Coordinates of C-alpha atoms in Angstrom, one line a residue:
Chain A
X17 CA -142.3 116.3 -67.9
X18 CA -142.7 118.6 -70.5
X19 CA -139.4 117.8 -72.5
X20 CA -140.5 114.3 -72.6
X21 CA -143.7 115.0 -74.1
X22 CA -142.3 117.2 -76.8
X23 CA -139.8 114.6 -77.5
X24 CA -142.2 111.9 -77.8
X25 CA -144.6 113.9 -79.9
X26 CA -141.9 114.4 -82.5
X27 CA -140.6 111.0 -82.2
X28 CA -144.2 109.8 -83.0
X29 CA -144.7 112.2 -85.9
X30 CA -141.9 111.7 -87.5
X31 CA -142.5 107.7 -87.6
X32 CA -146.1 108.4 -88.6
X33 CA -145.0 110.8 -91.3
X34 CA -142.5 108.2 -92.5
X35 CA -145.1 105.3 -92.2
X36 CA -147.4 107.2 -94.6
X37 CA -145.1 106.2 -97.6
X38 CA -146.0 102.7 -97.1
X39 CA -149.6 103.3 -97.3
X40 CA -151.6 103.9 -101.0
X41 CA -153.5 107.0 -101.3
X42 CA -157.0 106.1 -100.0
X43 CA -155.4 104.6 -97.1
X44 CA -153.6 107.9 -96.5
X45 CA -156.6 109.4 -97.0
X46 CA -158.4 107.5 -94.0
X47 CA -155.2 108.0 -92.2
X48 CA -156.0 111.5 -92.5
X49 CA -159.4 111.4 -91.2
X50 CA -158.2 109.2 -88.6
X51 CA -155.9 112.3 -87.2
X52 CA -158.4 114.4 -87.7
X53 CA -160.9 112.7 -85.4
X54 CA -158.1 111.6 -82.6
X55 CA -158.2 115.7 -82.2
X56 CA -161.8 115.4 -81.2
X57 CA -161.4 112.2 -79.2
X58 CA -158.7 112.9 -77.4
X59 CA -160.1 116.2 -76.0
X60 CA -163.5 114.6 -75.3
X61 CA -161.4 111.9 -73.6
X62 CA -159.9 114.5 -71.3
X63 CA -163.2 116.0 -70.7
X64 CA -164.6 112.3 -69.6
X65 CA -161.5 110.9 -67.8
X66 CA -160.2 113.7 -66.0
X67 CA -163.5 115.6 -65.0
X68 CA -166.2 113.1 -65.4
X69 CA -168.2 115.4 -67.5
X70 CA -169.9 114.0 -70.9
X71 CA -170.7 115.5 -74.0
X72 CA -172.8 114.7 -76.8
X73 CA -172.0 117.5 -78.4
X74 CA -168.6 117.3 -80.0
X75 CA -169.8 116.4 -83.3
X76 CA -171.1 120.0 -83.3
X77 CA -167.9 121.4 -81.7
X78 CA -166.1 120.0 -84.9
X79 CA -168.7 121.6 -87.1
X80 CA -168.0 125.1 -85.5
X81 CA -164.4 124.0 -86.2
X82 CA -165.2 123.4 -90.0
X83 CA -167.2 126.5 -90.5
X84 CA -164.9 128.4 -88.9
X85 CA -161.8 127.1 -90.9
X86 CA -164.0 127.6 -94.5
X87 CA -165.2 130.9 -93.7
X88 CA -161.4 132.1 -92.7
X89 CA -159.9 130.7 -95.6
X90 CA -162.6 132.2 -98.0
X91 CA -162.5 135.7 -96.2
X92 CA -158.7 135.8 -96.7
X93 CA -158.6 134.1 -100.5
X94 CA -157.3 137.5 -102.1
X95 CA -155.6 139.3 -99.2
X96 CA -153.2 136.8 -98.0
X97 CA -150.3 134.4 -99.4
X98 CA -151.7 131.2 -100.1
X99 CA -149.7 128.7 -97.8
X100 CA -150.6 131.3 -95.0
X101 CA -154.4 130.5 -95.5
X102 CA -154.7 126.9 -94.2
X103 CA -152.6 128.2 -91.0
X104 CA -155.0 131.1 -90.3
X105 CA -157.4 129.0 -91.3
X106 CA -156.7 126.1 -88.4
X107 CA -156.3 129.0 -85.7
X108 CA -159.9 130.4 -86.7
X109 CA -161.0 126.6 -86.1
X110 CA -159.6 126.2 -83.1
X111 CA -160.8 129.7 -81.9
X112 CA -164.5 129.2 -82.8
X113 CA -164.5 125.8 -81.4
X114 CA -163.1 127.2 -78.3
X115 CA -165.6 130.2 -78.2
X116 CA -168.7 128.4 -78.6
X117 CA -167.5 125.8 -76.1
X118 CA -166.9 128.4 -73.3
X119 CA -170.6 129.4 -74.2
X120 CA -171.6 126.0 -73.4
X121 CA -169.4 125.1 -70.6
X122 CA -170.5 128.3 -68.8
X123 CA -174.3 127.0 -69.2
X124 CA -173.8 123.3 -68.5
X125 CA -170.4 122.6 -67.3
X126 CA -170.8 124.3 -63.9
X127 CA -173.8 121.9 -63.0
X128 CA -173.8 118.7 -61.7
X129 CA -175.4 115.7 -63.2
X130 CA -176.4 115.0 -66.5
X131 CA -177.0 118.8 -67.6
X132 CA -174.2 118.5 -69.7
X133 CA -175.0 116.1 -72.1
X134 CA -178.4 117.4 -72.5
X135 CA -177.8 120.5 -73.5
X136 CA -174.8 119.2 -75.8
X137 CA -177.1 117.1 -77.3
X138 CA -179.6 119.7 -78.0
X139 CA -177.1 121.7 -79.5
X140 CA -176.0 119.0 -82.0
X141 CA -179.8 118.5 -82.8
X142 CA -180.2 122.1 -83.5
X143 CA -176.9 122.4 -86.0
X144 CA -178.7 122.0 -89.3
X145 CA -181.6 124.3 -88.2
X146 CA -178.3 126.9 -87.2
X147 CA -176.7 126.8 -90.3
X148 CA -180.0 127.5 -92.0
X149 CA -180.9 130.2 -90.1
X150 CA -177.4 132.0 -90.0
X151 CA -176.8 133.3 -93.0
X152 CA -173.7 132.9 -95.1
X153 CA -173.2 129.5 -93.4
X154 CA -174.6 127.8 -96.8
X155 CA -177.7 125.9 -95.2
X156 CA -177.7 122.1 -96.2
X157 CA -175.1 122.5 -98.6
X158 CA -172.8 123.7 -96.2
X159 CA -169.5 125.9 -97.2
X160 CA -166.8 125.0 -99.9
X161 CA -163.4 125.8 -100.0
X162 CA -160.7 126.1 -102.5
X163 CA -158.6 123.0 -103.3
X164 CA -155.1 122.8 -102.0
X165 CA -152.7 120.6 -103.8
X166 CA -149.5 119.8 -102.5
X167 CA -146.9 122.6 -102.3
X168 CA -144.8 123.3 -105.2
X169 CA -141.6 121.4 -103.6
X170 CA -143.1 118.4 -102.4
X171 CA -145.4 117.5 -105.6
X172 CA -142.4 115.5 -107.1
X173 CA -142.4 113.2 -104.2
X174 CA -145.5 112.7 -102.9
X175 CA -149.3 112.5 -103.8
X176 CA -152.3 114.4 -102.6
X177 CA -153.7 112.5 -100.1
X178 CA -150.2 111.7 -98.9
X179 CA -149.7 115.8 -98.3
X180 CA -153.3 115.5 -96.8
X181 CA -152.1 113.0 -94.0
X182 CA -149.0 114.6 -93.3
X183 CA -151.2 117.9 -92.5
X184 CA -153.5 116.2 -90.2
X185 CA -151.0 114.1 -88.7
X186 CA -149.1 117.3 -87.8
X187 CA -152.1 119.0 -86.3
X188 CA -153.1 115.6 -84.3
X189 CA -150.1 115.8 -82.9
X190 CA -149.8 119.1 -81.5
X191 CA -153.4 119.0 -79.9
X192 CA -152.0 115.2 -78.3
X193 CA -149.0 117.6 -77.3
X194 CA -151.3 120.2 -75.9
X195 CA -153.2 118.0 -73.8
X196 CA -150.8 116.1 -72.2
X197 CA -149.2 119.3 -71.0
X198 CA -152.6 120.2 -69.9
X199 CA -152.9 116.6 -68.1
X200 CA -149.9 116.3 -66.5
X201 CA -149.7 119.9 -65.2
X202 CA -151.5 121.8 -62.7
X203 CA -154.7 122.0 -64.7
X204 CA -154.9 118.1 -64.9
X205 CA -154.5 117.6 -61.3
X206 CA -157.3 120.5 -60.6
X207 CA -159.3 118.3 -63.0
X208 CA -158.8 114.9 -61.2
X209 CA -159.4 117.1 -57.3
X210 CA -162.6 117.9 -58.6
X211 CA -164.0 115.1 -60.5
X212 CA -163.1 113.1 -57.1
X213 CA -164.4 114.9 -54.8
X214 CA -165.8 118.7 -55.4
X215 CA -165.8 120.0 -51.6
X216 CA -162.7 119.0 -50.5
X217 CA -161.1 120.6 -54.1
X218 CA -163.0 123.4 -53.5
X219 CA -161.7 124.0 -49.9
X220 CA -158.2 123.4 -51.1
X221 CA -158.5 126.6 -53.1
X222 CA -159.5 125.0 -56.4
X223 CA -162.6 126.4 -58.1
X224 CA -164.9 123.7 -59.5
X225 CA -166.9 125.6 -61.6
X226 CA -163.6 127.2 -63.4
X227 CA -161.7 124.0 -63.3
X228 CA -164.9 122.4 -65.4
X229 CA -165.5 125.4 -67.7
X230 CA -162.1 125.2 -68.6
X231 CA -161.4 121.4 -69.6
X232 CA -164.5 122.0 -71.6
X233 CA -162.7 124.8 -73.2
X234 CA -159.8 123.2 -73.8
X235 CA -161.6 119.6 -75.0
X236 CA -164.0 121.8 -77.4
X237 CA -160.7 123.6 -78.9
X238 CA -159.4 120.2 -79.7
X239 CA -162.5 119.2 -81.5
X240 CA -162.3 122.3 -83.2
X241 CA -159.0 121.5 -84.6
X242 CA -160.0 118.2 -85.8
X243 CA -163.3 119.9 -87.7
X244 CA -160.6 122.3 -89.1
X245 CA -158.7 119.5 -90.2
X246 CA -161.4 117.3 -91.9
X247 CA -162.8 120.8 -93.7
X248 CA -159.3 120.7 -94.8
X249 CA -159.0 117.0 -96.4
X250 CA -162.6 117.2 -97.6
X251 CA -162.5 121.1 -99.1
X252 CA -165.9 121.7 -97.6
X253 CA -167.9 121.1 -94.3
X254 CA -171.7 120.4 -94.5
X255 CA -173.8 119.9 -91.6
X256 CA -175.3 116.7 -92.3
X257 CA -171.7 115.4 -91.4
X258 CA -171.9 116.5 -88.0
X259 CA -174.9 114.9 -86.7
X260 CA -176.2 113.0 -83.3
X261 CA -174.1 109.7 -84.6
X262 CA -170.8 111.2 -85.0
X263 CA -171.5 112.3 -81.4
X264 CA -172.1 109.0 -80.4
X265 CA -169.1 107.6 -82.0
X266 CA -166.8 109.6 -80.5
X267 CA -167.8 108.6 -77.0
X268 CA -167.8 105.0 -78.3
X269 CA -164.1 105.6 -79.5
X270 CA -163.2 107.2 -76.2
X271 CA -164.8 104.3 -74.4
X272 CA -163.0 102.2 -76.4
X273 CA -159.3 103.8 -76.0
X274 CA -160.0 103.6 -71.9
X275 CA -161.3 107.1 -70.4
X276 CA -158.4 109.4 -69.7
X277 CA -155.8 107.3 -71.7
X278 CA -154.4 109.7 -74.8
X279 CA -153.1 107.1 -76.4
X280 CA -155.6 105.0 -76.3
X281 CA -157.6 107.6 -78.1
X282 CA -155.7 106.4 -81.6
X283 CA -157.0 103.3 -81.1
X284 CA -160.4 104.5 -80.9
X285 CA -159.9 106.9 -83.7
X286 CA -158.9 103.6 -85.7
X287 CA -161.6 102.1 -85.1
X288 CA -164.4 104.7 -85.6
X289 CA -163.1 105.7 -89.1
X290 CA -162.0 102.0 -90.1
X291 CA -164.7 99.6 -89.2
X292 CA -167.4 101.1 -91.2
X293 CA -165.2 101.0 -94.2
X294 CA -164.3 97.6 -93.2
X295 CA -168.1 96.3 -92.8
X296 CA -169.0 98.2 -96.8
X297 CA -166.5 96.3 -97.7
X298 CA -167.3 93.2 -96.1
X299 CA -171.3 93.5 -97.6
X300 CA -170.2 94.4 -101.0
X301 CA -167.8 91.2 -100.9
X302 CA -171.1 89.3 -99.9
X303 CA -173.8 88.7 -102.4
X304 CA -176.7 90.9 -100.4
X305 CA -180.5 91.9 -102.0
X306 CA -179.9 95.8 -102.7
X307 CA -182.5 96.4 -100.0
X308 CA -180.7 94.7 -97.3
X309 CA -177.7 96.0 -98.5
X310 CA -178.7 99.5 -98.1
X311 CA -180.3 98.5 -94.6
X312 CA -177.4 97.2 -93.6
X313 CA -175.5 100.1 -94.6
X314 CA -174.5 102.3 -91.5
X315 CA -176.8 100.5 -89.2
X316 CA -174.5 97.5 -88.9
X317 CA -171.3 99.4 -87.9
X318 CA -173.8 101.4 -85.6
X319 CA -174.8 98.2 -83.6
X320 CA -171.5 97.0 -83.2
X321 CA -170.4 100.2 -82.0
X322 CA -173.3 100.0 -79.4
X323 CA -172.7 96.5 -78.6
X324 CA -169.0 97.1 -77.9
X325 CA -170.0 100.1 -75.9
X326 CA -172.3 98.1 -73.4
X327 CA -169.9 95.4 -73.2
X328 CA -166.9 97.6 -72.8
X329 CA -168.5 99.8 -70.2
X330 CA -169.5 96.6 -68.0
X331 CA -166.7 94.4 -68.5
X332 CA -163.3 96.5 -69.3
X333 CA -163.8 100.4 -68.2
X334 CA -160.4 101.2 -68.6
X335 CA -160.5 100.2 -72.1
X336 CA -159.9 97.6 -75.0
X337 CA -156.0 97.8 -73.9
X338 CA -156.7 96.6 -70.8
X339 CA -158.3 93.5 -71.6
X340 CA -155.2 93.0 -74.0
X341 CA -152.9 93.9 -71.5
X342 CA -153.9 91.8 -68.6
X343 CA -156.1 88.6 -69.8
X344 CA -155.5 86.2 -67.2
X345 CA -154.5 87.9 -64.0
X346 CA -157.2 90.6 -63.4
X347 CA -157.3 90.3 -59.7
X348 CA -159.2 92.4 -57.4
X349 CA -156.3 93.3 -55.2
X350 CA -154.2 94.5 -57.7
X351 CA -153.8 98.4 -57.8
X352 CA -154.9 99.9 -60.9
X353 CA -152.5 101.9 -62.9
X354 CA -152.3 105.5 -62.2
X355 CA -152.5 106.3 -65.5
X356 CA -155.9 104.4 -66.2
X357 CA -158.8 105.9 -64.9
X358 CA -162.2 103.6 -64.7
X359 CA -165.0 105.7 -65.7
X360 CA -165.4 108.1 -62.9
X361 CA -168.1 109.0 -61.1
X362 CA -170.4 111.8 -62.7
X363 CA -171.6 113.0 -59.6
X364 CA -171.8 112.7 -55.6
X365 CA -175.3 110.9 -54.7
X366 CA -177.1 113.9 -53.6
X367 CA -179.6 112.4 -51.2
Chain B
X21 CA -205.4 136.8 -83.6
X22 CA -207.3 133.6 -84.6
X23 CA -203.8 132.4 -85.9
X24 CA -202.7 133.1 -82.2
X25 CA -205.7 131.1 -80.6
X26 CA -204.7 128.3 -82.7
X27 CA -201.1 127.9 -82.3
X28 CA -201.5 127.9 -78.5
X29 CA -204.4 125.3 -78.9
X30 CA -202.2 123.3 -81.2
X31 CA -199.1 124.2 -78.9
X32 CA -200.7 123.0 -75.6
X33 CA -201.8 119.4 -77.3
X34 CA -198.0 119.0 -78.3
X35 CA -197.1 120.5 -74.8
X36 CA -199.1 117.6 -73.0
X37 CA -197.6 114.8 -75.0
X38 CA -193.9 116.5 -73.8
X39 CA -195.1 116.4 -70.9
X40 CA -196.1 113.2 -70.5
X41 CA -192.4 112.1 -72.1
X42 CA -190.8 114.2 -69.4
X43 CA -192.5 112.7 -66.5
X44 CA -191.2 109.4 -67.7
X45 CA -187.5 111.2 -67.5
X46 CA -188.2 112.1 -64.4
X47 CA -189.8 108.5 -62.8
X48 CA -186.2 107.3 -63.9
X49 CA -184.6 110.3 -62.5
X50 CA -186.2 110.2 -59.1
X51 CA -185.4 106.4 -58.8
X52 CA -181.8 106.0 -59.9
X53 CA -180.7 109.7 -60.3
X54 CA -179.6 108.8 -64.3
X55 CA -181.1 110.7 -67.0
X56 CA -182.6 107.8 -69.5
X57 CA -181.3 109.0 -72.7
X58 CA -182.4 105.9 -74.3
X59 CA -185.7 106.5 -73.3
X60 CA -186.7 107.8 -77.0
X61 CA -184.6 104.9 -78.7
X62 CA -186.8 102.4 -76.5
X63 CA -190.3 103.9 -76.9
X64 CA -190.0 104.4 -80.8
X65 CA -188.7 100.6 -80.8
X66 CA -192.2 99.9 -78.9
X67 CA -194.0 102.4 -81.4
X68 CA -193.0 100.3 -84.6
X69 CA -194.6 96.9 -82.8
X70 CA -197.5 98.4 -81.8
X71 CA -197.5 100.0 -85.4
X72 CA -196.9 95.5 -86.9
X73 CA -199.8 94.7 -84.7
X74 CA -202.3 97.9 -85.7
X75 CA -201.3 96.3 -89.3
X76 CA -201.9 93.0 -88.7
X77 CA -205.2 93.1 -86.3
X78 CA -206.8 96.6 -88.3
X79 CA -207.1 97.8 -84.4
X80 CA -205.3 101.2 -83.2
X81 CA -206.4 100.0 -79.8
X82 CA -204.6 97.1 -79.7
X83 CA -201.4 98.9 -81.1
X84 CA -201.4 101.0 -78.5
X85 CA -201.8 98.4 -75.9
X86 CA -198.6 96.6 -77.8
X87 CA -196.8 99.8 -77.5
X88 CA -197.5 100.1 -73.6
X89 CA -196.6 96.7 -72.7
X90 CA -193.3 96.4 -75.1
X91 CA -192.6 99.9 -73.6
X92 CA -192.7 97.8 -70.2
X93 CA -191.2 94.8 -71.0
X94 CA -188.1 97.0 -72.8
X95 CA -187.6 99.1 -69.4
X96 CA -187.7 96.0 -67.3
X97 CA -185.1 94.3 -70.0
X98 CA -182.8 97.3 -69.9
X99 CA -183.4 98.1 -66.0
X100 CA -182.4 94.0 -65.3
X101 CA -179.9 93.6 -67.8
X102 CA -177.3 96.9 -68.1
X103 CA -178.5 99.6 -66.2
X104 CA -178.6 97.3 -63.0
X105 CA -174.8 96.8 -63.2
X106 CA -174.0 99.8 -62.4
X107 CA -174.3 102.6 -60.0
X108 CA -172.4 105.0 -61.5
X109 CA -174.0 108.2 -63.2
X110 CA -171.4 108.4 -65.6
X111 CA -171.4 104.8 -66.8
X112 CA -175.4 104.6 -66.8
X113 CA -175.3 107.4 -69.2
X114 CA -172.7 106.0 -71.5
X115 CA -174.8 102.3 -71.4
X116 CA -177.9 104.3 -72.2
X117 CA -176.0 105.7 -75.4
X118 CA -174.9 102.1 -75.9
X119 CA -178.7 101.0 -75.8
X120 CA -179.6 103.7 -78.3
X121 CA -176.9 102.5 -80.7
X122 CA -178.3 98.7 -80.8
X123 CA -181.7 100.1 -80.7
X124 CA -181.4 102.3 -83.4
X125 CA -179.6 99.9 -85.7
X126 CA -181.9 97.2 -85.1
X127 CA -184.8 99.1 -86.0
X128 CA -182.6 100.1 -89.1
X129 CA -182.1 97.1 -90.3
X130 CA -185.9 95.3 -89.6
X131 CA -187.6 98.0 -90.9
X132 CA -185.8 100.3 -93.1
X133 CA -185.2 104.5 -93.2
X134 CA -188.5 105.1 -94.6
X135 CA -190.9 107.6 -93.0
X136 CA -194.1 105.0 -92.2
X137 CA -197.4 106.6 -91.6
X138 CA -199.0 106.5 -88.4
X139 CA -203.0 105.9 -88.1
X140 CA -205.3 107.6 -86.0
X141 CA -208.2 106.5 -83.9
X142 CA -209.8 110.1 -84.6
X143 CA -210.3 113.0 -86.9
X144 CA -206.8 115.2 -86.9
X145 CA -208.3 118.1 -88.5
X146 CA -209.0 121.1 -85.7
X147 CA -212.3 122.1 -85.0
X148 CA -213.7 125.5 -85.2
X149 CA -214.9 126.8 -82.2
X150 CA -216.3 130.4 -83.4
X151 CA -215.2 130.2 -86.5
X152 CA -211.4 130.2 -84.9
X153 CA -209.7 126.6 -85.8
X154 CA -208.7 124.9 -82.3
X155 CA -208.1 121.6 -81.2
X156 CA -208.6 118.4 -83.1
X157 CA -210.8 115.2 -82.0
X158 CA -207.3 113.5 -82.1
X159 CA -205.7 116.3 -79.9
X160 CA -208.6 116.3 -77.0
X161 CA -207.9 112.4 -77.0
X162 CA -204.4 112.7 -76.5
X163 CA -204.9 115.3 -73.8
X164 CA -207.5 113.0 -72.3
X165 CA -205.2 110.2 -71.9
X166 CA -202.2 112.2 -70.8
X167 CA -204.4 114.1 -68.2
X168 CA -205.8 110.8 -66.9
X169 CA -202.4 108.8 -67.0
X170 CA -200.9 111.8 -65.3
X171 CA -203.7 111.7 -62.5
X172 CA -203.2 107.9 -62.0
X173 CA -199.7 108.3 -61.8
X174 CA -200.1 111.0 -58.9
X175 CA -202.4 108.7 -57.1
X176 CA -200.3 105.8 -57.4
X177 CA -197.4 107.7 -55.5
X178 CA -199.4 109.5 -52.9
X179 CA -202.3 107.2 -51.9
X180 CA -201.0 103.7 -52.2
X181 CA -198.3 101.3 -50.6
X182 CA -196.5 100.5 -53.8
X183 CA -196.3 104.3 -54.3
X184 CA -194.6 104.9 -50.8
X185 CA -192.7 102.1 -51.1
X186 CA -191.3 103.7 -54.4
X187 CA -190.8 106.6 -53.2
X188 CA -188.6 105.0 -50.1
X189 CA -186.6 103.2 -52.1
X190 CA -185.6 106.2 -54.5
X191 CA -185.0 108.4 -51.3
X192 CA -182.8 106.3 -48.9
X193 CA -182.3 102.7 -50.6
X194 CA -180.2 101.4 -47.8
X195 CA -182.5 102.4 -45.0
X196 CA -186.0 101.1 -46.6
X197 CA -183.9 97.9 -47.4
X198 CA -183.6 97.3 -43.9
X199 CA -187.1 98.4 -43.2
X200 CA -188.1 95.7 -45.7
X201 CA -188.9 97.7 -49.1
X202 CA -187.7 95.1 -52.0
X203 CA -185.4 98.3 -53.0
X204 CA -184.2 96.9 -56.5
X205 CA -187.8 95.2 -57.5
X206 CA -188.9 99.1 -56.5
X207 CA -186.2 100.5 -58.9
X208 CA -187.2 97.8 -61.8
X209 CA -191.2 98.8 -61.5
X210 CA -189.9 102.0 -61.6
X211 CA -188.3 101.8 -64.7
X212 CA -191.1 99.9 -66.3
X213 CA -193.4 102.3 -65.4
X214 CA -191.5 105.1 -66.8
X215 CA -190.8 103.6 -70.1
X216 CA -194.4 102.5 -70.6
X217 CA -195.3 106.3 -70.2
X218 CA -192.5 106.8 -72.9
X219 CA -193.9 104.7 -75.2
X220 CA -197.4 106.3 -74.9
X221 CA -196.1 109.3 -75.3
X222 CA -193.9 109.0 -78.1
X223 CA -197.4 106.7 -79.5
X224 CA -199.6 110.1 -79.2
X225 CA -196.9 112.5 -80.4
X226 CA -196.3 110.8 -83.7
X227 CA -199.0 111.5 -85.8
X228 CA -198.7 115.1 -85.5
X229 CA -195.1 114.5 -87.3
X230 CA -194.1 112.8 -90.8
X231 CA -194.5 109.5 -89.1
X232 CA -192.7 106.4 -87.6
X233 CA -188.6 106.3 -88.6
X234 CA -185.6 105.2 -86.5
X235 CA -184.8 108.7 -85.2
X236 CA -188.4 109.8 -84.6
X237 CA -187.9 110.0 -81.0
X238 CA -184.5 112.2 -81.3
X239 CA -186.5 115.4 -81.3
X240 CA -188.9 114.9 -79.1
X241 CA -186.4 113.4 -76.3
X242 CA -184.0 117.0 -76.6
X243 CA -187.6 118.4 -75.9
X244 CA -188.7 116.7 -73.4
X245 CA -185.3 117.0 -71.8
X246 CA -185.6 120.6 -71.8
X247 CA -188.9 120.4 -70.0
X248 CA -187.5 118.2 -67.4
X249 CA -184.7 120.6 -66.8
X250 CA -187.2 123.7 -66.7
X251 CA -189.3 122.0 -64.4
X252 CA -186.6 120.6 -62.1
X253 CA -185.6 117.4 -62.7
X254 CA -187.1 115.8 -59.3
X255 CA -190.7 117.4 -59.7
X256 CA -193.6 115.8 -61.6
X257 CA -195.5 119.2 -61.2
X258 CA -192.6 120.8 -63.0
X259 CA -192.8 118.5 -65.7
X260 CA -196.4 119.2 -66.6
X261 CA -196.0 123.2 -66.4
X262 CA -193.0 122.7 -68.2
X263 CA -194.2 121.1 -71.0
X264 CA -196.9 123.2 -71.9
X265 CA -194.6 126.0 -71.6
X266 CA -192.4 124.4 -74.3
X267 CA -195.1 123.1 -76.2
X268 CA -197.1 126.3 -76.8
X269 CA -193.4 128.2 -77.0
X270 CA -192.1 125.8 -79.9
X271 CA -195.8 126.0 -81.6
X272 CA -195.5 129.8 -81.7
X273 CA -192.0 129.9 -83.1
X274 CA -192.9 127.6 -85.6
X275 CA -195.8 129.4 -86.4
X276 CA -194.3 132.8 -86.7
X277 CA -190.9 132.2 -87.5
X278 CA -191.3 128.7 -89.0
X279 CA -190.7 125.0 -88.7
X280 CA -186.6 125.3 -89.0
X281 CA -185.9 127.7 -85.7
X282 CA -188.3 125.1 -83.7
X283 CA -185.1 123.5 -82.2
X284 CA -183.2 126.6 -81.3
X285 CA -185.7 127.8 -79.5
X286 CA -185.8 125.1 -77.0
X287 CA -182.0 125.2 -77.5
X288 CA -182.3 129.4 -76.9
X289 CA -185.0 128.1 -73.8
X290 CA -182.5 125.8 -72.3
X291 CA -179.4 127.8 -72.1
X292 CA -181.4 130.6 -70.8
X293 CA -182.7 128.2 -67.6
X294 CA -179.3 126.7 -67.2
X295 CA -177.8 130.0 -67.1
X296 CA -180.3 131.8 -64.6
X297 CA -181.7 129.0 -62.8
X298 CA -179.9 126.0 -63.3
X299 CA -182.1 123.5 -60.9
X300 CA -185.4 124.4 -62.8
X301 CA -188.2 126.7 -62.3
X302 CA -190.2 125.0 -59.9
X303 CA -187.3 123.7 -57.9
X304 CA -187.7 124.1 -54.0
X305 CA -185.0 125.3 -51.5
X306 CA -182.2 122.9 -51.6
X307 CA -181.5 121.5 -47.8
X308 CA -178.3 120.1 -48.5
X309 CA -175.8 120.6 -51.1
X310 CA -172.9 117.4 -50.5

């Protein structure tokens, strides 16, 4: 199983990197953004699909990754050779997010019900205050990191945006491979057992609280990797970019891809990055009054995402792909594929 | 000392409004085991309509009535149109998030991103008692409305047949249906009550802040969620006590440490309660776990 996952990952990565030669620089930049969001979305998908927990704070965890990256890169600027800095930065991004995830998971994940969702929402609301109050995080301005150009040996061959896309795709591939292995391995079975019946899982020797916290930590670490990549691509991190709206978009992306389906996460990531951009293109093509254009900017995308979220949750809990795959014959008796999880139950009804 | 008294008084006024909004969450939680994450967005949408009515008619009171009625109508629409279709709590939260996105985007498109000042029916400068500034007439008005409403709700649930039926439908839907209680209708009534109360709470809370804005309810929702968790999600009494606690805490933190720290105070309190006493401070003994 592990070898298959590795094979798929390497093949996918080679294909994707080859694909970057077909894109112009701006589209490569968008591809890098998609890959960065994909890390967070895949992690959130694992959390929602396999343990039935909902986090509304993954944007804050991405921000943790961004700050971890920025602080490390800035701290090691003189002591560590240049090419090693981003690697250390990304490791720090993952660790920072995982530690914060452990704290949040311990407070919220052990419990039933909507506690984790509310707690993580409170975290993402408090993020601007946190960056203002903790010295060294730069307040509203955030942190900047030194601009990184293409390595010497590649600079003749590819442009900056393509290099950024390569780095982002590589990180995303590693994250996806790790998440697939967790999902396919023992931990994945435990997570599903806890999701389906906590008492039965506990009787079978699975510790429900520990399993849920572990899932949250893995998911947070993925989000941290995504945030680190975003900081690398944008040469900085600002708290304004990681608000509630990004958190909600990540949830939309997970539901669009189908909860618990890692491959679907890519579709979700592409949608949340590309749809606002496409709408921006469309509204600027149509002749609108400046006031109306300002109001539509951003809001129209959120409106569409909200409608999509409601419609998909009601009509196709297994994601957009399931609609494309079996358009006509979705009979009631046909068994669901094992890899596809409809939205799981958050908790047993306690009455 | 004067400052302390003033901050506690102001915090009490805020806390009563928090409690009212938390009560709106508790009402829905009790009947459906769903936290209505769309509560703030629905209330804010109702307040926009209320502000439009007030501007049109010149009367604050007609605006207030509009907020309550719109809140009730939105509650019925969301429950019947969206929430009814699922019994699954996680899907319920996701649907509520979708509702939030739709409502906030619509208010953003229709009303624009500006902060709109909200009129107050009474003076909102604090009255001085023996030289110490305390509550303003507006605070007193908000407290009176909130306390009246909470008393009415309590009477409704404990003394009327409707309240008994609602409690029965929430506690044991199958059994109460067998006994002739229209459980589905009771759920809808629960939502209507809750969202009307939520709209009223946001309407009362608005003048203290910057004004009306598509995201004006977000911070209030987080505070109210903290209140509901602290008071244990099931208990209206807990919501009231938790509301006063959180209101005073936020007011003290804001007064002594600065307005920017307030969300951190709420977050710290929420984490502390979840780590130490996850069922809430006022939860009764749990009779059955499964």
